[in-house]
């Protein structure tokens, strides 16, 4: 049966997580480390990386930052420009119009307007949609292909533009406990071995006669290409204190970020500052909840327990009430986009529900486990 971390509400059903012998999850242990970090020492390490970028700048840009216009990218981009005094190129991925929200468009414009050069990459919307559908049906995760694109298109551009340094925000091994990411520091070079990018395999994308060169933006550059480019990949979150959803959300809101204002019961989220550029992420969190027994609310309250002493009873209450919630309108717009019926949508989702954790009562999935 599902076990929860003794300090937060992280369950041991998260893929690639291991609790320690005291039943504590890795992000909780890391939060203790964070309290005693000598930030000046880390800053000296970071200055070495800044030096590296300046020395190897052949194109005019010191580094490249993959951005969505959300809270993390806003904080990162401003830090890089104003504090590190680097000249970054921002790269953002274009969504099909049905997927992009007005809020997302507003936020990316807001970030650009703060004074950055930006390149927008737009993979073919037709393929995008086809692959999204395939990911949903085959893996119960429509974002499987789009995440490949997000994490592959940035290094691809860095190689092409000869930009020596890629800066990502958080290291999922530290903040979420996903060991698949294989790095417990700031080095992101092993990123492609992470959960979504496992082995960089893309064979499943080659459906309906799609050729490898049609999905270039979904394919991570080869090791040879990366080596030739002398590219370094760094998680900036490692060097920044107060790197939490709440802190980054507040920072970015003060610089113009628009956040979600929906009721938690519509979006399965109690602070509304994550993944603001599109709304189907909510539906994916719902499916994740049925697969593993946790969604966005569990992640949020767990961070609040680690860094802001949210009482366990309150956290449990919020998770019980809102985790995995998703409005019908959201599901309908997704079904319209990938051209399936709502009945088929639920047929697919039902196939991915973990039946050890959930049972169907009056046509709805109810959890069988007790959060404690
Ligand atoms: Zn924990």
PDB file of C-alpha atoms and ligand atoms in Angstrom, residues 5 7-10 24-25 27-28 306, ligand 1:
ATOM      1  CA  UNK A   5       6.844  10.674   3.800  1.00  0.00           C
ATOM      2  CA  UNK A   7       7.612  14.991   7.100  1.00  0.00           C
ATOM      3  CA  UNK A   8       5.497  15.909   4.071  1.00  0.00           C
ATOM      4  CA  UNK A   9       2.765  14.211   2.030  1.00  0.00           C
ATOM      5  CA  UNK A  10       4.995  12.903  -0.738  1.00  0.00           C
ATOM      6  CA  UNK A  24      11.772  10.682   4.816  1.00  0.00           C
ATOM      7  CA  UNK A  25      11.682  11.659   1.132  1.00  0.00           C
ATOM      8  CA  UNK A  27      13.220  16.728  -1.092  1.00  0.00           C
ATOM      9  CA  UNK A  28      12.566  16.895   2.677  1.00  0.00           C
ATOM     10  CA  UNK A 306       9.003  21.760   4.173  1.00  0.00           C
TER      11      UNK A 306
HETATM   12 ZN1  LIG B   1       8.931  14.532   2.421  1.00  0.00          ZN
END
